[in-house]
XYZ file of C-alpha atoms in Angstrom:
323
model
C 46.156 125.329 -36.066
C 46.787 121.668 -34.776
C 46.568 120.846 -31.162
C 48.578 118.313 -29.618
C 47.244 116.279 -26.801
C 49.666 115.610 -23.818
C 49.150 112.359 -21.618
C 48.722 113.260 -17.939
C 51.103 111.037 -16.008
C 49.974 109.935 -12.601
C 52.360 110.581 -9.709
C 54.201 107.583 -8.490
C 53.397 106.708 -4.908
C 55.863 104.567 -3.054
C 54.387 101.471 -1.758
C 54.681 100.537 1.793
C 52.576 99.832 4.846
C 49.708 101.904 5.691
C 50.069 104.622 8.486
C 47.569 102.907 10.400
C 49.508 99.632 10.423
C 52.575 101.742 11.585
C 50.814 103.045 14.435
C 49.382 99.675 15.442
C 52.808 98.231 15.476
C 54.323 101.132 17.503
C 51.513 100.905 19.945
C 52.252 97.113 20.403
C 55.866 97.861 20.837
C 55.228 100.355 23.447
C 52.753 97.990 25.242
C 55.364 95.317 25.253
C 58.259 97.313 26.639
C 57.024 97.147 30.277
C 56.571 93.373 29.995
C 60.070 92.947 28.656
C 61.468 94.948 31.511
C 59.458 92.839 33.999
C 60.187 89.576 32.366
C 63.382 88.714 34.337
C 61.469 89.394 37.788
C 58.410 87.473 36.668
C 60.731 84.508 35.602
C 62.324 84.579 39.127
C 58.991 84.883 40.784
C 57.632 81.894 38.703
C 60.596 79.758 39.823
C 60.643 80.793 43.531
C 56.864 81.118 44.149
C 54.650 79.531 41.515
C 56.449 76.269 41.384
C 56.756 75.726 45.170
C 52.967 76.679 45.303
C 52.185 74.344 42.620
C 54.130 71.622 44.344
C 52.333 72.212 47.787
C 48.994 72.148 45.988
C 49.846 68.798 44.410
C 51.003 67.239 47.794
C 47.715 68.301 49.212
C 46.060 65.811 47.200
C 48.193 62.958 48.455
C 48.667 60.760 51.260
C 52.434 61.824 51.385
C 54.665 60.507 54.050
C 58.191 59.564 54.950
C 57.669 56.290 52.709
C 56.770 58.466 49.699
C 59.388 60.858 50.378
C 62.036 58.094 50.372
C 60.467 56.192 47.356
C 59.502 59.113 45.369
C 56.209 57.484 44.593
C 52.781 59.432 44.627
C 49.708 58.266 46.506
C 46.886 60.477 45.315
C 43.753 60.435 47.720
C 41.865 63.358 46.142
C 40.029 65.753 48.651
C 40.532 63.357 51.685
C 43.199 65.595 53.341
C 40.789 68.731 53.154
C 37.850 66.500 54.268
C 39.916 65.383 57.349
C 40.923 68.983 58.191
C 37.612 70.616 57.678
C 35.891 67.705 59.758
C 38.289 68.138 62.663
C 36.870 70.087 65.483
C 40.292 71.065 66.501
C 40.423 73.519 63.526
C 37.292 75.231 64.367
C 37.658 75.405 68.212
C 41.490 76.030 68.534
C 43.552 76.793 65.472
C 41.160 78.845 63.301
C 40.260 81.064 66.605
C 43.863 81.465 67.317
C 44.834 82.513 63.930
C 41.990 84.821 63.180
C 41.755 86.450 66.771
C 45.506 86.928 66.976
C 45.711 88.365 63.406
C 42.783 90.780 64.102
C 44.283 92.118 67.419
C 47.752 92.512 65.837
C 46.523 94.258 62.601
C 44.331 96.663 64.626
C 47.105 97.389 67.283
C 49.971 97.706 64.828
C 47.906 100.145 62.605
C 46.582 102.419 65.491
C 50.000 102.424 67.278
C 51.858 102.995 63.953
C 49.556 105.962 63.004
C 49.848 107.687 66.462
C 53.610 107.383 66.220
C 53.524 108.784 62.766
C 51.245 111.728 63.887
C 53.746 112.371 66.832
C 56.784 112.228 64.408
C 55.018 114.770 62.089
C 54.960 117.567 64.640
C 58.736 117.266 65.442
C 61.388 119.219 63.930
C 63.762 117.802 61.315
C 66.472 116.737 63.766
C 64.437 114.936 66.239
C 62.096 113.458 63.454
C 65.267 111.877 61.988
C 66.459 110.677 65.339
C 63.106 109.061 66.417
C 62.456 107.649 62.995
C 65.805 106.003 62.886
C 65.327 104.672 66.507
C 62.093 103.059 65.808
C 63.309 101.647 62.468
C 65.915 99.612 64.780
C 62.819 97.757 66.153
C 61.717 96.746 62.676
C 65.412 95.730 61.539
C 65.674 93.274 64.535
C 65.053 89.641 63.250
C 61.969 88.114 64.596
C 64.010 85.402 66.120
C 65.931 87.830 68.188
C 63.027 89.751 69.221
C 61.298 86.826 70.233
C 63.765 85.492 72.527
C 63.990 88.887 74.118
C 60.168 88.830 74.854
C 60.647 85.336 76.065
C 63.285 86.597 78.572
C 61.146 89.606 79.540
C 58.270 87.088 80.643
C 60.207 84.258 81.956
C 58.316 82.828 84.773
C 61.491 82.566 87.080
C 64.009 85.083 86.242
C 62.136 87.416 83.647
C 61.911 91.156 84.234
C 58.165 91.174 84.288
C 57.863 88.360 87.019
C 60.697 89.949 88.931
C 59.139 93.336 88.921
C 55.637 92.069 89.864
C 57.174 89.943 92.681
C 59.168 92.862 94.139
C 55.961 94.872 94.614
C 53.928 91.804 95.935
C 51.610 91.218 93.160
C 52.625 87.615 92.614
C 54.697 85.048 94.244
C 57.941 84.353 92.602
C 57.897 81.529 90.281
C 54.235 80.935 90.631
C 53.014 82.185 87.425
C 53.625 80.765 83.989
C 51.975 82.947 81.205
C 52.965 80.416 78.491
C 50.801 77.638 79.796
C 47.627 79.950 79.415
C 46.309 80.248 75.898
C 45.176 83.973 76.402
C 48.715 84.776 78.266
C 50.543 83.144 75.504
C 48.884 85.145 72.738
C 49.006 88.406 74.700
C 52.751 88.070 74.838
C 52.846 87.036 71.193
C 50.737 90.065 70.259
C 53.130 92.329 72.197
C 55.993 90.852 70.205
C 54.438 91.160 66.717
C 53.085 94.848 67.380
C 56.473 95.876 68.550
C 58.091 94.274 65.472
C 55.415 95.614 63.071
C 54.395 99.179 64.195
C 57.574 100.833 62.830
C 56.837 99.999 59.367
C 53.272 101.553 59.559
C 54.805 104.527 61.266
C 57.269 105.377 58.641
C 54.801 104.650 55.792
C 52.081 106.905 57.236
C 54.498 109.732 58.117
C 55.622 109.636 54.476
C 51.862 109.988 53.485
C 51.395 112.795 56.028
C 54.243 114.764 54.444
C 52.273 114.803 51.310
C 49.182 116.316 52.834
C 49.035 120.154 52.222
C 49.420 122.158 55.387
C 47.004 124.625 53.963
C 44.308 122.321 54.634
C 44.967 121.894 58.184
C 45.399 125.762 58.392
C 41.994 126.286 56.850
C 40.419 123.729 59.225
C 41.806 125.090 62.252
C 40.591 128.614 61.190
C 37.120 127.098 60.953
C 37.474 125.932 64.354
C 38.150 122.125 63.804
C 39.888 120.299 66.402
C 42.754 117.744 66.193
C 40.284 114.945 66.155
C 38.034 116.347 63.473
C 41.005 117.456 61.440
C 42.187 113.838 61.421
C 39.050 112.198 60.357
C 38.049 114.948 57.765
C 41.652 115.575 56.288
C 44.086 113.094 57.179
C 42.137 109.876 56.960
C 40.507 110.522 53.480
C 43.846 111.786 51.989
C 45.722 108.687 53.461
C 43.051 106.039 52.617
C 45.425 104.481 49.982
C 48.152 104.374 52.468
C 46.073 102.759 55.156
C 44.916 100.315 52.632
C 48.447 99.227 51.724
C 49.547 98.941 55.629
C 46.416 97.200 56.519
C 46.621 94.536 53.743
C 50.337 93.954 54.406
C 49.915 93.750 57.979
C 46.976 91.291 57.602
C 49.022 88.961 55.404
C 52.160 89.107 57.818
C 49.927 88.580 60.985
C 47.977 85.610 59.700
C 51.179 83.734 58.652
C 53.178 84.496 61.802
C 55.277 81.389 62.370
C 58.575 82.185 64.298
C 56.862 84.140 67.032
C 54.620 81.458 67.904
C 56.835 78.430 67.263
C 59.860 79.737 69.332
C 57.720 80.487 72.363
C 57.579 78.006 75.147
C 55.004 75.490 74.150
C 54.577 76.652 70.482
C 56.749 74.080 69.032
C 54.427 71.183 69.975
C 54.542 71.079 73.576
C 50.965 72.984 73.865
C 48.570 72.135 71.234
C 46.120 74.866 72.437
C 48.322 77.610 71.114
C 48.775 76.439 67.530
C 47.826 78.638 64.646
C 47.467 77.463 61.011
C 51.041 78.042 60.118
C 52.526 76.167 63.228
C 49.895 73.360 62.703
C 50.948 72.945 59.145
C 54.546 72.777 60.136
C 54.002 70.346 62.949
C 51.790 68.034 60.750
C 54.415 68.108 57.952
C 57.870 67.959 59.689
C 57.071 66.752 63.181
C 54.610 63.989 62.233
C 55.645 63.269 58.716
C 52.254 63.986 57.176
C 53.219 66.266 54.307
C 50.136 65.933 52.427
C 48.038 66.932 55.393
C 50.473 69.821 56.139
C 50.298 70.973 52.691
C 46.359 71.037 52.717
C 46.613 73.191 55.713
C 48.936 75.491 54.026
C 46.782 75.798 51.007
C 43.690 76.579 53.263
C 45.718 79.515 54.986
C 46.669 80.811 51.494
C 43.130 80.811 50.350
C 42.082 82.387 53.503
C 44.544 85.241 52.908
C 43.393 85.632 49.448
C 39.663 85.834 50.299
C 40.344 88.555 52.945
C 42.503 90.478 50.679
C 40.027 90.459 47.821
C 36.992 91.309 50.188
C 38.953 94.209 51.663
C 39.964 95.578 48.297
C 36.629 95.388 46.848
C 35.171 97.185 49.878
C 37.619 99.760 49.689
C 36.923 100.457 45.957
C 33.302 100.467 46.542
C 33.717 103.264 49.091
C 35.731 105.244 46.615
C 33.131 104.998 43.962
C 30.515 106.393 46.344
């Protein structure tokens, strides 16, 4: 009996990219989608923020005045503008203390007042919570220019409400006290203005965070005998640490670069050099004295100061979370 041998035919496998290559391409596509969605916004930010910032940095290395502005020429002087600013005692004795001291007071008062208002709103019923939240948001919606003129009128030395009230009860003589000529009085009024304008944002943001805290935690703490003060520091503060971080950083940035509330007050536009902060000093140097290079260097220093403060604060916060 003869046996016939049959050839075994290997199965045909279609050629194509390996499964790993497919997965890698799919992963890259998924990673690229968020950037594609963000691309229009990033382009707008680059045009509106990065280009002006680069221009300011470039001007800070030039002796750029009205002559250069008209002729379009560049006059690079290296680090001379920064050396002039940092070597000026006016920066260390007036401008920097004004900027830092004013910002610290405003940030602390804004966050504390906003938190207290949020805690108060949190215990109200739905109707009154809505009414009060809407009312305080009106203060935040008022433009800074409008709010500043209201505070100027309130503390007007001749016809202001505060001066008239104090004169009526015999505390001061009418027209004898001008708070705007005194450095401390000037910044006290500016602090009231900034805190009044800024606390609604903190209050509404903290209130939104409070609504996410489980009520069972407060009930359990109350049953254990914890009072309101202890419940805040043991439950509310740890739970809302990210919220407090956000409002503190934003308030710091806003209060360090306050301009309108200082410039619009009597003496803030150049009449009283003892009340300048970094923002106003940069503006005066640039547009009042025509020293655009020097003013740009001051603006770069202010930006750098804000970056340093933000980075230090964030690193400290993250270290605390890792403990």
